């Protein structure tokens, strides 16, 4: 089986992000591998360990993605492709999906594993769109994968009402939830050995496509402005005798908050 | 006596001994190198004080009786060594005397007395030792047949020599010296036997024997003594009594400067080390020869385990077994290790040629995996690196570096370490702190306190190193704030690094993750050096220790001062004044990395003495023998699932002393002891406070 996983490099959203004049302040930002993609990589590596599989990673974006790719190598990924093109700097989900489609078509894959969504945009579209563009099955929010045979897998997905078990014909795309696994922290030895592995870097032309073909010149959507989130006001703390406090709180709820 | 028989006995005895020793030395030479031959003067001093002076045996109050017992036996043995030479000489030359110690010199007579009295004392000590082992039975002792055999042999050595002399005395004085026996006789100093009361007593025991009987006793005792001595010599290298031979060299070769061998700065960029598994200790041959000598020298006295927080709380780490197991493994693989080392010497550095040699070397690999099979994982990860064991070891065995090297092998090469460490490592990697809180929030605690950043005030005289706990942990932030209050009150010119500070990497390094440590250290040193920082006040003993002792290996040289030392100096210099208004029973818990690693015992006590209106009361385990809180060596970030909890054990001790306030000087101790108190439901009665908080509260 040939597995393709998609890995996005995102801003570390756990840090405070500052906005000035409608744009994000670059200084002090930190970039990390999208957490759900780490789950996707882990899922791919686990499939490889349990069955015979070759795992390839693709990361799209302009700039240096070496550190996150090395990390995935250390986790056990076999090959890595980085599509590095300035045209991708302002791309939206459909554009990314189109590029992924090109990568998929160049490689003859059986299964694509993507993260459920990206931590930076929380869009959750790229993986599903890829399935649509390719005209192959797509299952989202997957929490378990079982290989049935060469052409079928069975996945569990977390639905609103409970867990759905879906039989999927390959090739297919799945997007994974963070409850599918606990990504491994690669062994130090793996990280050092990964330094020697080659990363295939190419631009859109190298991939045999162009900005026009992927619709990059006229994206369907774009970011107009960033706005900082309003700081939440601190709560009120009550201390002392429980009976008195209860009275106080009820008072406030009735008179000030007017919820009672 | 009989030159022929003497030659035979000596030849056999020494040949077997020589062969054993040769094997033992070859084995040490097969291990990794260690540089222990510098600063001879300091080494000799250690040897005189610790080994010859028996400092750690007689110096510990708790173990004084057995310490004195051992010291007397040891000193007795040293005295008797000279006597033995005379006896071997006697085997060849009738009336053999050593120069200066013969009958014409007062020294000869003085020596006779010394030897005589010491023999008596050693004999009494041997009887006391039997009594201790058989009746008192201290729990730290392993009662083995070897221990009894050796005690017995020592007893035989004393008795045989005393009876030999006693029989001689009787023959000379009571029977007119029928065999023309030699004895000291000098017109000025008098007769030999005037100087030897114990011998006379021994002679009286056998005074009923006829001259012929006495002569037989004398000859018999002579040979019993000689043969016992040679047997004893040959038994030594086989068991724990090897220390009789190795402790002097082991103490002489002990690490100088820092309390134990510093963790090796590993070259992680060298690709071959990752391929050849040469980082840390993964295999027996990766121990260095001094670590081998440590294993030879362990006396199995059990002092280390008795003070070890893990052993006391029923964890599987029992140092004395740990050493014993490693030693047994070393001996079991001795031949292979020696052969392997021979091959290793032929490595040329040429990859192709070496590949074949390495293949051959691989044949000599021990059957059992060093960690996992010989040493259990739980054993290896239990250690808090508190150094209590090393502090009490009478023969200066260094346990901690060996444990850390084994952990390096596990963490770097095998990727085997307690899972919980993952979160902390991830936090370090991403945000430079084990909690994994956003690095940009590192200086949030200082908001509104008007603390300058190094970036804005690069010429500050002192850098205040806050540490991760002081920056991110709610409780410890209060300590940081208190410290700022004190520094401001004293008008100290200081600044912090703010978001430019990262974890020093202490816990990562002691958990064997040298890579993560070097990542942290490289970035910190770069920042520190870019500001040309000279003086650092560290609010955490772990930071202090790493900045002060680890960073120089990587080009970071600073004067690092712990906050208690600094505050004490401020008080002494009159820069701040404190009120003696702290009420209630106050005690102090010595943090391991402050006390045993950096020998800061007095400054905290001096501060606390100035605060408390009823004086500081000491815990039973304090100072050099302080009991760990359980958080060192990365244990802060691992779960403690085996046995009872170390922090609770310590908290109980504090509660038992009826303390109302327990002062600490370390954020980990603060957390651990406070948690311990909560677990005992004593957190209302006993308050755990950092010294900085107490000082800030009692500023005059
Ligand atoms: C992991 C965890 C640890 C907790 N630890 C503590 C603790 O140590 N001490 C402690 O006092 N509480 C603690 N809580 C909160 C406490 O458990 C809940 O407040 C309490 O269980 C609510 O029970 P309920 O049956 O009244 O509410 P539910 O039936 O669960 O909720 C009914 C409604 O009540 C309201 N409500 C519920 N809880 C609160 C609340 N806390 N404040 C305001 N409105 C509320 C909400 O509108 C909610 O929709 C903890 C909660 C969690 C999840
Ligand atoms: S290591 Fe030291 S303290 Fe421990 S048993 Fe051996 S000699 Fe005694
Ligand atoms: S350093 Fe402390 S925890 Fe580790 S073995 Fe020694 S006494 Fe035990």
Coordinates of C-alpha atoms in Angstrom, one line a residue, chain B residues 123-538:
Chain B
X123 CA 41.0 -8.4 68.4
X124 CA 38.5 -6.7 70.6
X125 CA 37.0 -4.9 67.5
X126 CA 36.7 -8.2 65.7
X127 CA 34.7 -9.6 68.6
X128 CA 32.6 -6.4 68.6
X129 CA 32.0 -6.8 64.8
X130 CA 30.9 -10.4 65.3
X131 CA 28.5 -9.2 68.0
X132 CA 27.1 -6.5 65.7
X133 CA 26.5 -8.8 62.9
X134 CA 25.0 -11.6 65.0
X135 CA 23.2 -9.8 67.7
X136 CA 22.6 -6.1 66.8
X137 CA 22.1 -6.9 63.1
X138 CA 21.9 -3.3 61.6
X139 CA 19.5 -3.5 58.6
X140 CA 21.9 -1.9 56.2
X141 CA 24.3 -4.9 56.5
X142 CA 24.2 -8.0 54.3
X143 CA 25.1 -10.9 56.5
X144 CA 27.2 -13.0 54.1
X145 CA 29.5 -15.9 54.8
X146 CA 32.2 -13.8 53.3
X147 CA 31.9 -11.2 56.0
X148 CA 32.2 -13.8 58.8
X149 CA 35.1 -15.6 57.1
X150 CA 37.0 -12.4 56.7
X151 CA 36.4 -11.4 60.3
X152 CA 37.4 -14.9 61.4
X153 CA 40.6 -14.6 59.4
X154 CA 41.5 -11.2 60.9
X155 CA 40.9 -12.8 64.3
X156 CA 43.2 -15.7 63.5
X157 CA 45.9 -13.3 62.3
X158 CA 45.8 -11.4 65.6
X159 CA 45.7 -14.4 67.8
X160 CA 48.4 -16.3 65.9
X161 CA 50.8 -13.4 66.1
X162 CA 50.1 -12.8 69.8
X163 CA 50.5 -16.4 70.6
X164 CA 53.7 -16.6 68.5
X165 CA 55.1 -13.7 70.5
X166 CA 53.6 -15.0 73.7
X167 CA 55.3 -18.4 73.3
X168 CA 58.6 -16.7 72.5
X169 CA 58.2 -14.6 75.7
X170 CA 57.6 -17.6 77.9
X171 CA 60.5 -19.5 76.4
X172 CA 62.9 -16.6 76.9
X173 CA 61.8 -15.5 80.4
X174 CA 60.5 -18.7 82.0
X175 CA 62.7 -21.3 80.4
X176 CA 66.1 -19.6 79.9
X177 CA 65.7 -19.2 76.1
X178 CA 66.5 -22.8 75.2
X179 CA 66.3 -22.3 71.4
X180 CA 68.6 -19.2 71.3
X181 CA 65.6 -17.1 70.3
X182 CA 66.1 -13.6 69.2
X183 CA 64.7 -10.7 71.2
X184 CA 65.3 -6.9 71.6
X185 CA 67.7 -6.2 74.3
X186 CA 69.3 -2.7 74.8
X187 CA 71.1 -1.2 77.8
X188 CA 69.2 2.0 77.4
X189 CA 65.7 0.9 76.3
X190 CA 65.6 -2.3 78.2
X191 CA 64.1 -5.6 77.2
X192 CA 61.5 -6.1 74.4
X193 CA 58.9 -7.5 76.7
X194 CA 58.8 -4.5 78.9
X195 CA 57.2 -2.8 76.0
X196 CA 54.6 -5.4 75.1
X197 CA 51.8 -5.9 77.6
X198 CA 49.4 -7.7 75.4
X199 CA 52.0 -10.3 74.4
X200 CA 52.8 -10.9 78.0
X201 CA 49.1 -11.5 78.7
X202 CA 49.0 -13.9 75.7
X203 CA 52.1 -15.7 77.1
X204 CA 50.4 -16.1 80.4
X205 CA 47.5 -17.9 78.8
X206 CA 49.9 -20.6 77.6
X207 CA 52.3 -20.5 80.6
X208 CA 51.3 -24.1 81.5
X209 CA 53.0 -25.5 78.4
X210 CA 56.3 -27.3 78.6
X211 CA 59.3 -25.8 76.7
X212 CA 58.8 -28.3 74.0
X213 CA 55.1 -27.5 73.8
X214 CA 55.8 -23.8 73.7
X215 CA 58.3 -24.3 70.9
X216 CA 55.7 -26.2 68.9
X217 CA 53.1 -23.4 69.6
X218 CA 55.6 -20.8 68.4
X219 CA 56.4 -22.6 65.1
X220 CA 52.8 -23.5 64.5
X221 CA 51.6 -19.9 65.1
X222 CA 54.3 -18.5 62.9
X223 CA 53.1 -20.6 59.9
X224 CA 49.4 -20.2 60.7
X225 CA 50.0 -16.5 60.6
X226 CA 51.9 -16.5 57.3
X227 CA 49.6 -18.9 55.6
X228 CA 46.5 -17.1 56.9
X229 CA 47.8 -13.8 55.6
X230 CA 48.5 -15.2 52.2
X231 CA 45.1 -16.8 52.0
X232 CA 43.5 -13.6 53.1
X233 CA 45.4 -11.7 50.4
X234 CA 44.1 -14.1 47.8
X235 CA 40.6 -13.9 49.1
X236 CA 40.5 -10.2 48.9
X237 CA 40.1 -9.6 45.1
X238 CA 37.3 -12.2 45.0
X239 CA 34.7 -10.4 47.0
X240 CA 33.7 -7.2 48.7
X241 CA 37.0 -7.2 50.7
X242 CA 38.7 -6.2 47.5
X243 CA 38.2 -2.7 49.0
X244 CA 41.1 -3.5 51.4
X245 CA 43.3 -3.2 48.3
X246 CA 41.4 -0.8 46.1
X247 CA 40.0 1.9 48.5
X248 CA 43.2 3.8 48.8
X249 CA 43.6 4.2 45.1
X250 CA 39.9 4.7 44.6
X251 CA 39.9 7.6 46.9
X252 CA 43.1 9.0 45.5
X253 CA 41.5 8.8 42.0
X254 CA 38.2 10.4 43.0
X255 CA 36.8 13.3 41.0
X256 CA 38.1 16.7 42.1
X257 CA 36.4 20.1 42.1
X258 CA 32.8 19.1 41.4
X259 CA 31.4 16.4 43.7
X260 CA 31.4 13.7 41.0
X261 CA 32.5 13.3 37.4
X262 CA 30.7 15.9 35.3
X263 CA 28.3 14.7 32.7
X264 CA 30.3 14.3 29.5
X265 CA 29.5 16.9 26.8
X266 CA 28.5 14.6 24.0
X267 CA 29.3 15.4 20.4
X268 CA 25.9 14.9 18.9
X269 CA 26.8 16.2 15.4
X270 CA 29.2 13.3 14.8
X271 CA 27.1 10.9 12.7
X272 CA 29.1 7.8 13.6
X273 CA 28.1 8.0 17.3
X274 CA 24.5 7.5 16.4
X275 CA 25.3 4.5 14.2
X276 CA 27.8 2.9 16.6
X277 CA 25.6 3.5 19.7
X278 CA 28.4 5.2 21.4
X279 CA 26.4 7.9 23.2
X280 CA 26.0 7.2 26.9
X281 CA 26.5 3.8 28.4
X282 CA 24.6 1.2 26.4
X283 CA 27.0 -1.7 26.8
X284 CA 29.3 -2.8 29.6
X285 CA 32.5 -1.8 27.8
X286 CA 31.3 1.8 27.7
X287 CA 31.8 2.2 31.5
X288 CA 35.1 4.0 32.2
X289 CA 37.9 2.3 34.2
X290 CA 37.2 4.5 37.2
X291 CA 33.6 3.3 37.2
X292 CA 35.0 -0.2 37.1
X293 CA 37.3 0.5 40.0
X294 CA 34.3 1.9 41.9
X295 CA 32.5 -1.4 41.4
X296 CA 35.6 -3.3 42.6
X297 CA 35.7 -1.1 45.6
X298 CA 32.2 -1.3 46.9
X299 CA 32.4 -2.6 50.4
X300 CA 28.7 -3.6 50.5
X301 CA 28.4 -1.6 53.7
X302 CA 24.9 -0.4 52.7
X303 CA 25.3 3.1 53.9
X304 CA 24.2 4.4 50.5
X305 CA 21.0 2.5 50.4
X306 CA 20.1 3.6 54.0
X307 CA 20.2 7.2 53.0
X308 CA 18.7 6.8 49.5
X309 CA 15.2 8.3 49.2
X310 CA 14.2 5.7 46.7
X311 CA 15.2 2.7 48.8
X312 CA 13.7 4.1 51.9
X313 CA 10.4 4.5 50.0
X314 CA 10.5 0.9 48.6
X315 CA 11.6 1.6 45.0
X316 CA 13.5 -1.1 43.3
X317 CA 16.8 0.9 43.3
X318 CA 19.0 -0.7 45.9
X319 CA 22.5 0.8 45.2
X320 CA 24.4 -1.9 46.9
X321 CA 22.6 -4.6 44.7
X322 CA 23.0 -2.3 41.7
X323 CA 26.7 -2.2 42.2
X324 CA 26.9 -5.8 42.9
X325 CA 25.0 -6.8 39.8
X326 CA 27.1 -4.6 37.6
X327 CA 30.3 -6.0 39.1
X328 CA 29.1 -9.6 38.6
X329 CA 28.3 -8.8 35.0
X330 CA 31.7 -7.2 34.6
X331 CA 33.4 -10.2 36.0
X332 CA 31.3 -12.6 34.0
X333 CA 32.2 -10.9 30.8
X334 CA 35.8 -10.1 31.7
X335 CA 37.5 -12.3 29.1
X336 CA 35.2 -11.0 26.3
X337 CA 35.7 -7.4 27.3
X338 CA 39.5 -7.8 27.3
X339 CA 39.4 -9.5 23.8
X340 CA 37.1 -6.8 22.5
X341 CA 39.3 -4.1 23.8
X342 CA 42.3 -5.7 22.0
X343 CA 40.4 -5.6 18.7
X344 CA 39.3 -2.0 19.3
X345 CA 42.9 -1.0 19.5
X346 CA 43.4 -2.1 15.9
X347 CA 40.7 0.2 14.5
X348 CA 42.2 2.4 11.9
X349 CA 39.6 5.0 11.2
X350 CA 39.2 3.6 7.7
X351 CA 35.5 2.7 7.4
X352 CA 36.0 -0.4 5.2
X353 CA 38.8 -2.0 7.1
X354 CA 37.1 -1.2 10.4
X355 CA 33.8 -2.7 9.3
X356 CA 35.4 -6.2 9.6
X357 CA 37.0 -5.5 12.9
X358 CA 33.7 -4.2 14.3
X359 CA 32.0 -7.3 13.1
X360 CA 34.6 -9.4 15.1
X361 CA 34.1 -7.1 18.1
X362 CA 30.4 -7.6 18.0
X363 CA 31.0 -11.3 18.8
X364 CA 32.1 -10.4 22.3
X365 CA 28.9 -8.6 23.1
X366 CA 27.5 -9.7 26.5
X367 CA 24.5 -12.0 26.2
X368 CA 22.3 -9.8 28.4
X369 CA 21.2 -6.2 27.6
X370 CA 22.8 -4.0 30.2
X371 CA 19.6 -2.0 30.8
X372 CA 16.4 -4.1 30.8
X373 CA 18.1 -7.4 31.7
X374 CA 21.0 -6.7 34.0
X375 CA 19.6 -3.4 35.4
X376 CA 15.8 -3.1 35.4
X377 CA 14.3 0.0 33.9
X378 CA 12.5 1.0 37.0
X379 CA 15.7 0.8 38.9
X380 CA 17.5 3.1 36.5
X381 CA 14.7 5.7 36.5
X382 CA 14.1 5.8 40.2
X383 CA 17.1 7.9 41.1
X384 CA 16.6 11.5 41.9
X385 CA 20.3 12.3 41.6
X386 CA 20.2 13.6 45.1
X387 CA 23.8 12.5 45.9
X388 CA 23.0 11.4 49.4
X389 CA 24.6 8.0 48.6
X390 CA 27.8 9.6 47.3
X391 CA 28.1 11.8 50.3
X392 CA 28.1 8.9 52.8
X393 CA 30.1 6.4 50.8
X394 CA 33.2 5.8 52.8
X395 CA 35.2 4.9 49.6
X396 CA 33.9 7.8 47.5
X397 CA 32.0 5.8 44.9
X398 CA 30.3 8.0 42.3
X399 CA 26.9 6.5 41.5
X400 CA 25.1 9.4 39.8
X401 CA 27.3 9.9 36.7
X402 CA 27.0 6.2 36.0
X403 CA 23.2 6.3 36.4
X404 CA 23.0 9.4 34.1
X405 CA 25.3 7.8 31.5
X406 CA 23.0 4.7 31.5
X407 CA 20.0 7.0 31.1
X408 CA 21.7 8.7 28.1
X409 CA 22.0 5.4 26.4
X410 CA 18.3 4.8 27.0
X411 CA 17.0 8.2 26.0
X412 CA 19.3 8.9 23.1
X413 CA 19.9 5.5 21.6
X414 CA 17.0 3.3 22.6
X415 CA 14.3 6.0 22.9
X416 CA 13.3 4.2 26.1
X417 CA 12.3 6.4 29.0
X418 CA 9.3 7.0 31.2
X419 CA 6.5 8.1 28.9
X420 CA 5.5 11.1 31.1
X421 CA 8.8 12.7 30.2
X422 CA 7.5 13.2 26.7
X423 CA 5.2 16.1 27.7
X424 CA 8.0 17.8 29.4
X425 CA 10.5 17.3 26.5
X426 CA 7.9 18.5 24.1
X427 CA 7.3 21.6 26.2
X428 CA 11.1 22.3 26.2
X429 CA 11.3 21.8 22.5
X430 CA 8.5 24.2 21.7
X431 CA 8.4 26.7 24.4
X432 CA 11.6 26.3 26.4
X433 CA 9.9 25.1 29.5
X434 CA 8.8 21.7 30.8
X435 CA 5.2 22.9 31.4
X436 CA 4.9 23.7 27.7
X437 CA 3.3 27.0 28.5
X438 CA 3.7 29.6 25.7
X439 CA 7.2 31.0 25.8
X440 CA 5.8 34.5 25.3
X441 CA 4.2 34.3 28.7
X442 CA 7.5 33.8 30.5
X443 CA 7.7 37.3 32.0
X444 CA 4.0 37.7 32.7
X445 CA 4.6 37.2 36.4
X446 CA 6.6 40.5 36.5
X447 CA 3.8 42.6 35.0
X448 CA 3.3 45.7 37.1
X449 CA 6.4 45.1 39.2
X450 CA 8.6 47.5 37.1
X451 CA 11.2 44.9 36.5
X452 CA 13.7 45.8 33.8
X453 CA 14.4 43.5 30.8
X454 CA 17.9 42.9 29.8
X455 CA 16.9 44.1 26.3
X456 CA 16.1 47.5 27.8
X457 CA 18.8 47.6 30.4
X458 CA 21.8 45.6 29.1
X459 CA 24.2 47.1 31.5
X460 CA 22.5 45.8 34.6
X461 CA 25.0 44.6 37.2
X462 CA 23.1 41.4 37.9
X463 CA 21.0 39.2 35.8
X464 CA 18.2 37.7 37.8
X465 CA 17.7 34.1 36.4
X466 CA 14.1 33.4 37.2
X467 CA 13.8 29.8 36.0
X468 CA 10.8 28.0 34.6
X469 CA 9.1 27.4 37.9
X470 CA 9.5 31.0 39.0
X471 CA 8.1 32.1 35.7
X472 CA 5.2 29.8 35.1
X473 CA 4.2 28.0 38.3
X474 CA 1.6 30.0 40.2
X475 CA 3.0 29.2 43.6
X476 CA 6.7 29.9 42.7
X477 CA 5.8 33.1 41.0
X478 CA 5.2 34.4 44.5
X479 CA 8.8 33.6 45.3
X480 CA 10.0 35.5 42.2
X481 CA 7.9 38.5 43.3
X482 CA 9.3 38.3 46.8
X483 CA 12.8 38.2 45.5
X484 CA 12.1 41.3 43.3
X485 CA 10.8 43.1 46.4
X486 CA 14.1 42.3 48.3
X487 CA 16.3 43.3 45.4
X488 CA 14.5 46.6 45.0
X489 CA 14.6 47.3 48.7
X490 CA 18.4 46.8 48.6
X491 CA 18.7 49.0 45.5
X492 CA 20.3 46.2 43.5
X493 CA 20.8 47.0 39.8
X494 CA 19.3 44.0 38.1
X495 CA 17.3 42.9 35.0
X496 CA 15.7 39.7 33.8
X497 CA 15.9 38.1 30.3
X498 CA 12.1 37.8 30.1
X499 CA 11.0 35.8 27.0
X500 CA 14.7 35.4 26.1
X501 CA 15.2 33.0 29.0
X502 CA 14.8 29.3 28.5
X503 CA 14.9 26.3 30.7
X504 CA 18.6 25.7 31.6
X505 CA 18.1 22.1 30.5
X506 CA 18.9 20.6 33.9
X507 CA 16.2 18.0 34.1
X508 CA 16.6 17.0 30.4
X509 CA 20.3 16.4 31.0
X510 CA 19.8 14.4 34.1
X511 CA 17.2 12.4 32.4
X512 CA 19.8 11.5 29.8
X513 CA 18.4 13.8 27.1
X514 CA 21.7 15.5 26.2
X515 CA 20.3 16.7 22.9
X516 CA 17.5 18.7 24.5
X517 CA 19.9 20.0 27.1
X518 CA 22.4 21.2 24.5
X519 CA 19.6 22.8 22.6
X520 CA 18.6 24.8 25.6
X521 CA 22.1 25.5 26.7
X522 CA 23.2 26.7 23.3
X523 CA 20.4 29.2 23.0
X524 CA 20.8 30.4 26.6
X525 CA 24.5 30.9 26.3
X526 CA 24.1 32.7 23.1
X527 CA 21.7 35.2 24.7
X528 CA 23.8 35.5 27.9
X529 CA 27.0 36.1 26.0
X530 CA 25.4 38.6 23.7
X531 CA 24.5 40.7 26.8
X532 CA 28.0 40.0 28.2
X533 CA 26.4 38.9 31.4
X534 CA 28.9 38.4 34.2
X535 CA 27.0 38.0 37.4
X536 CA 23.8 35.9 37.7
X537 CA 21.5 35.6 40.7
X538 CA 19.7 32.2 40.3

